[in-house]
Amino acid sequence: MSHRLTPRMWLTAFSGIARRETLRFVSQRGRFLAALVRPLVWLFIFAAGFRAVLGLSITPPYQTYVLYEVYVTPGLCAMIQLFNGMQSSLSMVYDRETGAMRTLLVSPFPRWFLLASKLVAGVIVSLIQVYVFLAIAWFWDVRPPVIGYLTALPALFLTGLMFGAMGLFLSSTIRQLENFAGVMNFVIFPMFFASSALYPLWRMNESSTLLHDICAINPFTHAVELIRFALYARFDLLSFLVVSGCLILFFAGAVFMYDPAKGLWARRKGGA
């Protein structure tokens, strides 16, 4: 039936999903403030304390010694996107419990398009949050090259898609809304702390080779490094490949799990 859909219908469906996501975000002002409070606390309080005890040598892409606040900023941008991806997926669990998700999935549009539309809408919301954070950080002397704010946009979009796809996949495995908060904490904090968001990988290697290896394979690390290099108009090929591969993997898993004949709904029917 999808071959009968006109381009106007595809655009209308996407704009409707994007508008719904945007209105939900606008109506939840606490969500916007919470998304900024977490990274700002790290930037203003924790980074100020760590600056005195943690020295940073010249680490790519930086050309000279940088303050700790400058180093952690890309990781805090990724933190905003990770939390937003989880929050957006939380709404999927809620919509599934209320029946709105079933109505959406039985529409004539392909399932991958519906999930991708919600994914892109969520990323647009996260980009707004990230750039507001970067604007505030500018007054805290975190000032990458002006061109970096533009070159970081594709990297932020790609990492936002990866985190959103991961959230979609996780939401497809959660059957009850109250269980999702625990899963969020189980995923978010290990990913954030076991990454290069707070410390360079070479410093991790000095303390524990095992911890270094865990951080090196963590997708969050590669998301942070992709953003870090992009803020200085540089391209990290390895991080790009890892983030792109994880995006494809998570999104394919989400599409499969939301298939009524194969994924979550099939398990429910079989269990009944």
PDB file of C-alpha atoms in Angstrom:
ATOM      1  CA  MET A   1       0.000   0.000   0.000  1.00  0.00           C
ATOM      2  CA  SER A   2       3.007   2.246   0.533  1.00  0.00           C
ATOM      3  CA  HIS A   3       3.366   2.714  -3.265  1.00  0.00           C
ATOM      4  CA  ARG A   4       0.120   4.740  -3.259  1.00  0.00           C
ATOM      5  CA  LEU A   5       1.433   7.271  -0.797  1.00  0.00           C
ATOM      6  CA  THR A   6       2.284  10.631  -2.345  1.00  0.00           C
ATOM      7  CA  PRO A   7       5.273  12.771  -1.332  1.00  0.00           C
ATOM      8  CA  ARG A   8       2.851  15.225   0.263  1.00  0.00           C
ATOM      9  CA  MET A   9       1.469  12.450   2.456  1.00  0.00           C
ATOM     10  CA  TRP A  10       4.979  11.431   3.551  1.00  0.00           C
ATOM     11  CA  LEU A  11       5.782  15.035   4.417  1.00  0.00           C
ATOM     12  CA  THR A  12       2.501  15.474   6.285  1.00  0.00           C
ATOM     13  CA  ALA A  13       3.148  12.354   8.338  1.00  0.00           C
ATOM     14  CA  PHE A  14       6.667  13.474   9.230  1.00  0.00           C
ATOM     15  CA  SER A  15       5.576  16.998  10.134  1.00  0.00           C
ATOM     16  CA  GLY A  16       2.761  15.614  12.288  1.00  0.00           C
ATOM     17  CA  ILE A  17       5.136  13.385  14.256  1.00  0.00           C
ATOM     18  CA  ALA A  18       7.699  16.186  14.560  1.00  0.00           C
ATOM     19  CA  ARG A  19       5.035  18.664  15.698  1.00  0.00           C
ATOM     20  CA  ARG A  20       3.783  16.245  18.334  1.00  0.00           C
ATOM     21  CA  GLU A  21       7.304  15.729  19.667  1.00  0.00           C
ATOM     22  CA  THR A  22       7.988  19.469  19.692  1.00  0.00           C
ATOM     23  CA  LEU A  23       4.738  20.311  21.473  1.00  0.00           C
ATOM     24  CA  ARG A  24       5.462  17.636  24.059  1.00  0.00           C
ATOM     25  CA  PHE A  25       8.877  19.163  24.642  1.00  0.00           C
ATOM     26  CA  VAL A  26       7.530  22.719  24.875  1.00  0.00           C
ATOM     27  CA  SER A  27       4.853  21.677  27.358  1.00  0.00           C
ATOM     28  CA  GLN A  28       7.471  19.987  29.561  1.00  0.00           C
ATOM     29  CA  ARG A  29       9.599  22.967  30.562  1.00  0.00           C
ATOM     30  CA  GLY A  30      11.104  21.006  33.418  1.00  0.00           C
ATOM     31  CA  ARG A  31      12.573  18.607  30.877  1.00  0.00           C
ATOM     32  CA  PHE A  32      14.423  21.452  29.150  1.00  0.00           C
ATOM     33  CA  LEU A  33      15.760  22.840  32.432  1.00  0.00           C
ATOM     34  CA  ALA A  34      16.777  19.397  33.688  1.00  0.00           C
ATOM     35  CA  ALA A  35      18.661  18.749  30.448  1.00  0.00           C
ATOM     36  CA  LEU A  36      20.723  21.910  31.074  1.00  0.00           C
ATOM     37  CA  VAL A  37      21.151  21.663  34.843  1.00  0.00           C
ATOM     38  CA  ARG A  38      23.075  18.365  34.712  1.00  0.00           C
ATOM     39  CA  PRO A  39      25.848  19.487  32.328  1.00  0.00           C
ATOM     40  CA  LEU A  40      26.016  22.977  33.840  1.00  0.00           C
ATOM     41  CA  VAL A  41      26.607  21.511  37.305  1.00  0.00           C
ATOM     42  CA  TRP A  42      29.477  19.477  35.878  1.00  0.00           C
ATOM     43  CA  LEU A  43      30.858  22.503  34.050  1.00  0.00           C
ATOM     44  CA  PHE A  44      30.565  25.087  36.831  1.00  0.00           C
ATOM     45  CA  ILE A  45      31.228  22.957  39.932  1.00  0.00           C
ATOM     46  CA  PHE A  46      32.912  19.645  39.202  1.00  0.00           C
ATOM     47  CA  ALA A  47      35.161  20.955  36.429  1.00  0.00           C
ATOM     48  CA  ALA A  48      36.306  23.829  38.647  1.00  0.00           C
ATOM     49  CA  GLY A  49      37.345  21.345  41.319  1.00  0.00           C
ATOM     50  CA  PHE A  50      38.993  18.908  38.926  1.00  0.00           C
ATOM     51  CA  ARG A  51      40.946  21.698  37.248  1.00  0.00           C
ATOM     52  CA  ALA A  52      43.135  22.032  40.323  1.00  0.00           C
ATOM     53  CA  VAL A  53      44.016  18.327  40.522  1.00  0.00           C
ATOM     54  CA  LEU A  54      43.841  17.147  36.904  1.00  0.00           C
ATOM     55  CA  GLY A  55      46.295  18.557  34.464  1.00  0.00           C
ATOM     56  CA  LEU A  56      45.827  17.928  30.760  1.00  0.00           C
ATOM     57  CA  SER A  57      48.702  17.719  28.348  1.00  0.00           C
ATOM     58  CA  ILE A  58      48.303  18.428  24.666  1.00  0.00           C
ATOM     59  CA  THR A  59      45.659  15.949  23.491  1.00  0.00           C
ATOM     60  CA  PRO A  60      44.290  15.870  19.924  1.00  0.00           C
ATOM     61  CA  PRO A  61      42.458  17.794  18.592  1.00  0.00           C
ATOM     62  CA  TYR A  62      43.797  20.488  20.939  1.00  0.00           C
ATOM     63  CA  GLN A  63      46.956  22.241  19.780  1.00  0.00           C
ATOM     64  CA  THR A  64      47.986  23.406  23.255  1.00  0.00           C
ATOM     65  CA  TYR A  65      47.235  22.920  26.927  1.00  0.00           C
ATOM     66  CA  VAL A  66      43.508  23.343  27.641  1.00  0.00           C
ATOM     67  CA  LEU A  67      41.539  23.870  30.817  1.00  0.00           C
ATOM     68  CA  TYR A  68      39.496  20.974  32.130  1.00  0.00           C
ATOM     69  CA  GLU A  69      36.260  22.857  31.376  1.00  0.00           C
ATOM     70  CA  VAL A  70      37.197  22.901  27.704  1.00  0.00           C
ATOM     71  CA  TYR A  71      37.989  19.197  27.722  1.00  0.00           C
ATOM     72  CA  VAL A  72      34.720  18.041  29.322  1.00  0.00           C
ATOM     73  CA  THR A  73      32.410  20.210  27.208  1.00  0.00           C
ATOM     74  CA  PRO A  74      32.075  17.708  24.281  1.00  0.00           C
ATOM     75  CA  GLY A  75      31.265  14.964  26.771  1.00  0.00           C
ATOM     76  CA  LEU A  76      28.596  17.149  28.385  1.00  0.00           C
ATOM     77  CA  CYS A  77      27.087  17.816  24.949  1.00  0.00           C
ATOM     78  CA  ALA A  78      26.886  14.060  24.424  1.00  0.00           C
ATOM     79  CA  MET A  79      25.353  13.706  27.886  1.00  0.00           C
ATOM     80  CA  ILE A  80      22.546  16.066  26.888  1.00  0.00           C
ATOM     81  CA  GLN A  81      21.870  14.011  23.784  1.00  0.00           C
ATOM     82  CA  LEU A  82      21.969  10.722  25.680  1.00  0.00           C
ATOM     83  CA  PHE A  83      19.458  11.911  28.274  1.00  0.00           C
ATOM     84  CA  ASN A  84      17.242  13.362  25.559  1.00  0.00           C
ATOM     85  CA  GLY A  85      17.330  10.082  23.639  1.00  0.00           C
ATOM     86  CA  MET A  86      16.260   8.207  26.759  1.00  0.00           C
ATOM     87  CA  GLN A  87      13.525  10.745  27.579  1.00  0.00           C
ATOM     88  CA  SER A  88      12.183  10.585  24.042  1.00  0.00           C
ATOM     89  CA  SER A  89      12.074   6.801  24.251  1.00  0.00           C
ATOM     90  CA  LEU A  90      10.256   7.030  27.569  1.00  0.00           C
ATOM     91  CA  SER A  91       7.392   8.649  25.688  1.00  0.00           C
ATOM     92  CA  MET A  92       7.337   5.593  23.406  1.00  0.00           C
ATOM     93  CA  VAL A  93       6.723   3.355  26.400  1.00  0.00           C
ATOM     94  CA  TYR A  94       3.956   5.693  27.576  1.00  0.00           C
ATOM     95  CA  ASP A  95       2.354   5.803  24.121  1.00  0.00           C
ATOM     96  CA  ARG A  96       2.443   2.012  23.966  1.00  0.00           C
ATOM     97  CA  GLU A  97       0.687   1.693  27.324  1.00  0.00           C
ATOM     98  CA  THR A  98      -2.024   4.185  26.323  1.00  0.00           C
ATOM     99  CA  GLY A  99      -2.550   2.561  22.917  1.00  0.00           C
ATOM    100  CA  ALA A 100      -1.314   5.528  20.877  1.00  0.00           C
ATOM    101  CA  MET A 101       1.664   3.550  19.621  1.00  0.00           C
ATOM    102  CA  ARG A 102      -0.502   0.762  18.239  1.00  0.00           C
ATOM    103  CA  THR A 103      -2.565   3.317  16.319  1.00  0.00           C
ATOM    104  CA  LEU A 104       0.604   4.805  14.848  1.00  0.00           C
ATOM    105  CA  LEU A 105       2.128   1.479  13.848  1.00  0.00           C
ATOM    106  CA  VAL A 106      -0.970   0.276  11.977  1.00  0.00           C
ATOM    107  CA  SER A 107      -0.919   3.330   9.706  1.00  0.00           C
ATOM    108  CA  PRO A 108      -0.139   2.735   6.006  1.00  0.00           C
ATOM    109  CA  PHE A 109       3.351   4.196   6.383  1.00  0.00           C
ATOM    110  CA  PRO A 110       6.325   1.823   6.751  1.00  0.00           C
ATOM    111  CA  ARG A 111       7.385   1.171  10.308  1.00  0.00           C
ATOM    112  CA  TRP A 112      10.947   2.304   9.653  1.00  0.00           C
ATOM    113  CA  PHE A 113       9.661   5.668   8.425  1.00  0.00           C
ATOM    114  CA  LEU A 114       7.498   6.229  11.514  1.00  0.00           C
ATOM    115  CA  LEU A 115      10.338   5.364  13.881  1.00  0.00           C
ATOM    116  CA  ALA A 116      12.846   7.410  11.869  1.00  0.00           C
ATOM    117  CA  SER A 117      10.503  10.414  11.917  1.00  0.00           C
ATOM    118  CA  LYS A 118      10.244  10.264  15.686  1.00  0.00           C
ATOM    119  CA  LEU A 119      13.987   9.784  15.881  1.00  0.00           C
ATOM    120  CA  VAL A 120      14.766  12.856  13.762  1.00  0.00           C
ATOM    121  CA  ALA A 121      12.227  14.960  15.674  1.00  0.00           C
ATOM    122  CA  GLY A 122      13.897  13.998  18.942  1.00  0.00           C
ATOM    123  CA  VAL A 123      17.338  14.879  17.571  1.00  0.00           C
ATOM    124  CA  ILE A 124      16.138  18.343  16.539  1.00  0.00           C
ATOM    125  CA  VAL A 125      15.009  18.926  20.140  1.00  0.00           C
ATOM    126  CA  SER A 126      18.385  17.746  21.471  1.00  0.00           C
ATOM    127  CA  LEU A 127      20.264  20.065  19.094  1.00  0.00           C
ATOM    128  CA  ILE A 128      18.406  23.041  20.555  1.00  0.00           C
ATOM    129  CA  GLN A 129      19.432  21.963  24.045  1.00  0.00           C
ATOM    130  CA  VAL A 130      23.084  21.419  23.059  1.00  0.00           C
ATOM    131  CA  TYR A 131      23.489  24.806  21.395  1.00  0.00           C
ATOM    132  CA  VAL A 132      21.865  26.591  24.345  1.00  0.00           C
ATOM    133  CA  PHE A 133      24.396  24.808  26.570  1.00  0.00           C
ATOM    134  CA  LEU A 134      27.280  25.814  24.290  1.00  0.00           C
ATOM    135  CA  ALA A 135      26.061  29.425  24.356  1.00  0.00           C
ATOM    136  CA  ILE A 136      26.123  29.397  28.164  1.00  0.00           C
ATOM    137  CA  ALA A 137      29.523  27.675  28.182  1.00  0.00           C
ATOM    138  CA  TRP A 138      30.890  30.460  25.983  1.00  0.00           C
ATOM    139  CA  PHE A 139      30.538  32.849  28.938  1.00  0.00           C
ATOM    140  CA  TRP A 140      32.566  30.323  30.989  1.00  0.00           C
ATOM    141  CA  ASP A 141      35.519  30.725  28.596  1.00  0.00           C
ATOM    142  CA  VAL A 142      34.734  27.545  26.674  1.00  0.00           C
ATOM    143  CA  ARG A 143      35.193  29.011  23.225  1.00  0.00           C
ATOM    144  CA  PRO A 144      36.024  26.700  20.334  1.00  0.00           C
ATOM    145  CA  PRO A 145      36.681  28.277  16.936  1.00  0.00           C
ATOM    146  CA  VAL A 146      33.603  29.978  15.519  1.00  0.00           C
ATOM    147  CA  ILE A 147      33.621  27.601  12.556  1.00  0.00           C
ATOM    148  CA  GLY A 148      33.441  24.748  15.075  1.00  0.00           C
ATOM    149  CA  TYR A 149      29.853  25.568  15.949  1.00  0.00           C
ATOM    150  CA  LEU A 150      28.968  24.857  12.326  1.00  0.00           C
ATOM    151  CA  THR A 151      31.220  21.848  11.722  1.00  0.00           C
ATOM    152  CA  ALA A 152      29.948  20.244  14.928  1.00  0.00           C
ATOM    153  CA  LEU A 153      26.354  20.241  13.638  1.00  0.00           C
ATOM    154  CA  PRO A 154      26.663  17.084  11.465  1.00  0.00           C
ATOM    155  CA  ALA A 155      28.492  15.288  14.278  1.00  0.00           C
ATOM    156  CA  LEU A 156      25.846  16.284  16.814  1.00  0.00           C
ATOM    157  CA  PHE A 157      23.098  15.186  14.452  1.00  0.00           C
ATOM    158  CA  LEU A 158      24.717  11.788  13.902  1.00  0.00           C
ATOM    159  CA  THR A 159      25.422  11.167  17.596  1.00  0.00           C
ATOM    160  CA  GLY A 160      21.897  12.296  18.448  1.00  0.00           C
ATOM    161  CA  LEU A 161      20.525   9.748  15.989  1.00  0.00           C
ATOM    162  CA  MET A 162      22.641   7.009  17.564  1.00  0.00           C
ATOM    163  CA  PHE A 163      21.507   7.786  21.117  1.00  0.00           C
ATOM    164  CA  GLY A 164      17.904   8.107  19.981  1.00  0.00           C
ATOM    165  CA  ALA A 165      18.074   4.773  18.132  1.00  0.00           C
ATOM    166  CA  MET A 166      19.553   3.153  21.214  1.00  0.00           C
ATOM    167  CA  GLY A 167      16.695   4.546  23.280  1.00  0.00           C
ATOM    168  CA  LEU A 168      14.146   3.261  20.761  1.00  0.00           C
ATOM    169  CA  PHE A 169      15.662  -0.195  20.917  1.00  0.00           C
ATOM    170  CA  LEU A 170      15.631  -0.199  24.722  1.00  0.00           C
ATOM    171  CA  SER A 171      12.043   1.061  24.816  1.00  0.00           C
ATOM    172  CA  SER A 172      10.996  -1.857  22.624  1.00  0.00           C
ATOM    173  CA  THR A 173      12.189  -4.289  25.303  1.00  0.00           C
ATOM    174  CA  ILE A 174      10.444  -2.575  28.259  1.00  0.00           C
ATOM    175  CA  ARG A 175       6.878  -3.652  28.901  1.00  0.00           C
ATOM    176  CA  GLN A 176       6.026  -1.359  31.823  1.00  0.00           C
ATOM    177  CA  LEU A 177       6.629   2.380  32.189  1.00  0.00           C
ATOM    178  CA  GLU A 178       7.901   2.154  35.775  1.00  0.00           C
ATOM    179  CA  ASN A 179      10.718  -0.187  34.719  1.00  0.00           C
ATOM    180  CA  PHE A 180      12.196   2.232  32.204  1.00  0.00           C
ATOM    181  CA  ALA A 181      13.713   4.615  34.794  1.00  0.00           C
ATOM    182  CA  GLY A 182      15.834   1.810  36.208  1.00  0.00           C
ATOM    183  CA  VAL A 183      16.986   0.810  32.736  1.00  0.00           C
ATOM    184  CA  MET A 184      17.890   4.443  31.976  1.00  0.00           C
ATOM    185  CA  ASN A 185      20.146   4.670  35.034  1.00  0.00           C
ATOM    186  CA  PHE A 186      21.668   1.278  34.266  1.00  0.00           C
ATOM    187  CA  VAL A 187      22.590   2.438  30.761  1.00  0.00           C
ATOM    188  CA  ILE A 188      23.309   6.165  31.117  1.00  0.00           C
ATOM    189  CA  PHE A 189      25.732   6.319  34.019  1.00  0.00           C
ATOM    190  CA  PRO A 190      28.003   3.392  33.058  1.00  0.00           C
ATOM    191  CA  MET A 191      28.206   4.733  29.502  1.00  0.00           C
ATOM    192  CA  PHE A 192      29.042   8.241  30.701  1.00  0.00           C
ATOM    193  CA  PHE A 193      31.622   7.412  33.359  1.00  0.00           C
ATOM    194  CA  ALA A 194      33.307   4.593  31.408  1.00  0.00           C
ATOM    195  CA  SER A 195      34.176   6.867  28.497  1.00  0.00           C
ATOM    196  CA  SER A 196      36.535   9.653  27.504  1.00  0.00           C
ATOM    197  CA  ALA A 197      33.957  12.269  28.511  1.00  0.00           C
ATOM    198  CA  LEU A 198      35.709  13.093  31.794  1.00  0.00           C
ATOM    199  CA  TYR A 199      39.265  11.812  31.312  1.00  0.00           C
ATOM    200  CA  PRO A 200      41.505  11.128  28.289  1.00  0.00           C
ATOM    201  CA  LEU A 201      41.971   7.474  27.397  1.00  0.00           C
ATOM    202  CA  TRP A 202      45.732   7.686  27.991  1.00  0.00           C
ATOM    203  CA  ARG A 203      45.072   8.688  31.597  1.00  0.00           C
ATOM    204  CA  MET A 204      42.686   5.741  31.957  1.00  0.00           C
ATOM    205  CA  ASN A 205      45.427   3.456  30.688  1.00  0.00           C
ATOM    206  CA  GLU A 206      47.779   4.693  33.414  1.00  0.00           C
ATOM    207  CA  SER A 207      45.425   3.470  36.134  1.00  0.00           C
ATOM    208  CA  SER A 208      43.828   0.367  34.599  1.00  0.00           C
ATOM    209  CA  THR A 209      44.342  -1.362  31.269  1.00  0.00           C
ATOM    210  CA  LEU A 210      40.989  -3.109  31.603  1.00  0.00           C
ATOM    211  CA  LEU A 211      39.173   0.174  32.213  1.00  0.00           C
ATOM    212  CA  HIS A 212      40.958   1.693  29.222  1.00  0.00           C
ATOM    213  CA  ASP A 213      39.817  -1.158  26.987  1.00  0.00           C
ATOM    214  CA  ILE A 214      36.224  -0.836  28.210  1.00  0.00           C
ATOM    215  CA  CYS A 215      36.263   2.899  27.523  1.00  0.00           C
ATOM    216  CA  ALA A 216      37.818   2.341  24.096  1.00  0.00           C
ATOM    217  CA  ILE A 217      34.954   0.122  22.913  1.00  0.00           C
ATOM    218  CA  ASN A 218      32.223   2.217  24.537  1.00  0.00           C
ATOM    219  CA  PRO A 219      30.079   3.853  21.799  1.00  0.00           C
ATOM    220  CA  PHE A 220      29.697   6.899  24.050  1.00  0.00           C
ATOM    221  CA  THR A 221      33.467   7.452  23.875  1.00  0.00           C
ATOM    222  CA  HIS A 222      33.369   7.583  20.094  1.00  0.00           C
ATOM    223  CA  ALA A 223      30.361   9.907  20.148  1.00  0.00           C
ATOM    224  CA  VAL A 224      32.275  12.259  22.457  1.00  0.00           C
ATOM    225  CA  GLU A 225      35.399  12.154  20.310  1.00  0.00           C
ATOM    226  CA  LEU A 226      33.424  12.752  17.120  1.00  0.00           C
ATOM    227  CA  ILE A 227      31.925  15.884  18.703  1.00  0.00           C
ATOM    228  CA  ARG A 228      35.269  16.943  20.202  1.00  0.00           C
ATOM    229  CA  PHE A 229      37.091  16.805  16.863  1.00  0.00           C
ATOM    230  CA  ALA A 230      34.193  18.412  14.993  1.00  0.00           C
ATOM    231  CA  LEU A 231      34.193  21.404  17.371  1.00  0.00           C
ATOM    232  CA  TYR A 232      37.718  22.093  16.115  1.00  0.00           C
ATOM    233  CA  ALA A 233      36.842  21.490  12.455  1.00  0.00           C
ATOM    234  CA  ARG A 234      38.529  18.090  12.389  1.00  0.00           C
ATOM    235  CA  PHE A 235      37.226  14.681  11.419  1.00  0.00           C
ATOM    236  CA  ASP A 236      37.754  11.463  13.399  1.00  0.00           C
ATOM    237  CA  LEU A 237      37.185   8.599  10.966  1.00  0.00           C
ATOM    238  CA  LEU A 238      37.194   5.795  13.548  1.00  0.00           C
ATOM    239  CA  SER A 239      34.604   7.515  15.729  1.00  0.00           C
ATOM    240  CA  PHE A 240      32.461   8.232  12.677  1.00  0.00           C
ATOM    241  CA  LEU A 241      32.493   4.581  11.642  1.00  0.00           C
ATOM    242  CA  VAL A 242      31.681   3.334  15.153  1.00  0.00           C
ATOM    243  CA  VAL A 243      28.847   5.809  15.675  1.00  0.00           C
ATOM    244  CA  SER A 244      27.402   5.086  12.213  1.00  0.00           C
ATOM    245  CA  GLY A 245      27.624   1.333  12.776  1.00  0.00           C
ATOM    246  CA  CYS A 246      25.920   1.565  16.178  1.00  0.00           C
ATOM    247  CA  LEU A 247      23.199   3.763  14.692  1.00  0.00           C
ATOM    248  CA  ILE A 248      22.429   1.182  11.999  1.00  0.00           C
ATOM    249  CA  LEU A 249      22.523  -1.668  14.503  1.00  0.00           C
ATOM    250  CA  PHE A 250      20.273  -0.006  17.106  1.00  0.00           C
ATOM    251  CA  PHE A 251      17.784   1.304  14.546  1.00  0.00           C
ATOM    252  CA  ALA A 252      17.518  -2.054  12.786  1.00  0.00           C
ATOM    253  CA  GLY A 253      16.924  -3.677  16.163  1.00  0.00           C
ATOM    254  CA  ALA A 254      14.207  -1.156  17.019  1.00  0.00           C
ATOM    255  CA  VAL A 255      12.429  -1.671  13.684  1.00  0.00           C
ATOM    256  CA  PHE A 256      12.525  -5.440  14.211  1.00  0.00           C
ATOM    257  CA  MET A 257      11.293  -5.264  17.810  1.00  0.00           C
ATOM    258  CA  TYR A 258       8.388  -2.975  16.906  1.00  0.00           C
ATOM    259  CA  ASP A 259       7.267  -5.338  14.128  1.00  0.00           C
ATOM    260  CA  PRO A 260       3.914  -6.847  15.229  1.00  0.00           C
ATOM    261  CA  ALA A 261       4.768 -10.124  13.509  1.00  0.00           C
ATOM    262  CA  LYS A 262       8.291 -10.521  14.891  1.00  0.00           C
ATOM    263  CA  GLY A 263       9.147  -8.332  17.844  1.00  0.00           C
ATOM    264  CA  LEU A 264       7.501  -7.182  21.038  1.00  0.00           C
ATOM    265  CA  TRP A 265       3.918  -7.550  19.878  1.00  0.00           C
ATOM    266  CA  ALA A 266       4.520 -11.095  18.669  1.00  0.00           C
ATOM    267  CA  ARG A 267       5.912 -12.048  22.076  1.00  0.00           C
ATOM    268  CA  ARG A 268       2.902 -10.550  23.794  1.00  0.00           C
ATOM    269  CA  LYS A 269       0.507 -12.424  21.577  1.00  0.00           C
ATOM    270  CA  GLY A 270       2.368 -15.646  22.074  1.00  0.00           C
ATOM    271  CA  GLY A 271       2.470 -15.100  25.836  1.00  0.00           C
ATOM    272  CA  ALA A 272      -1.257 -14.491  25.931  1.00  0.00           C
TER     273      ALA A 272
END
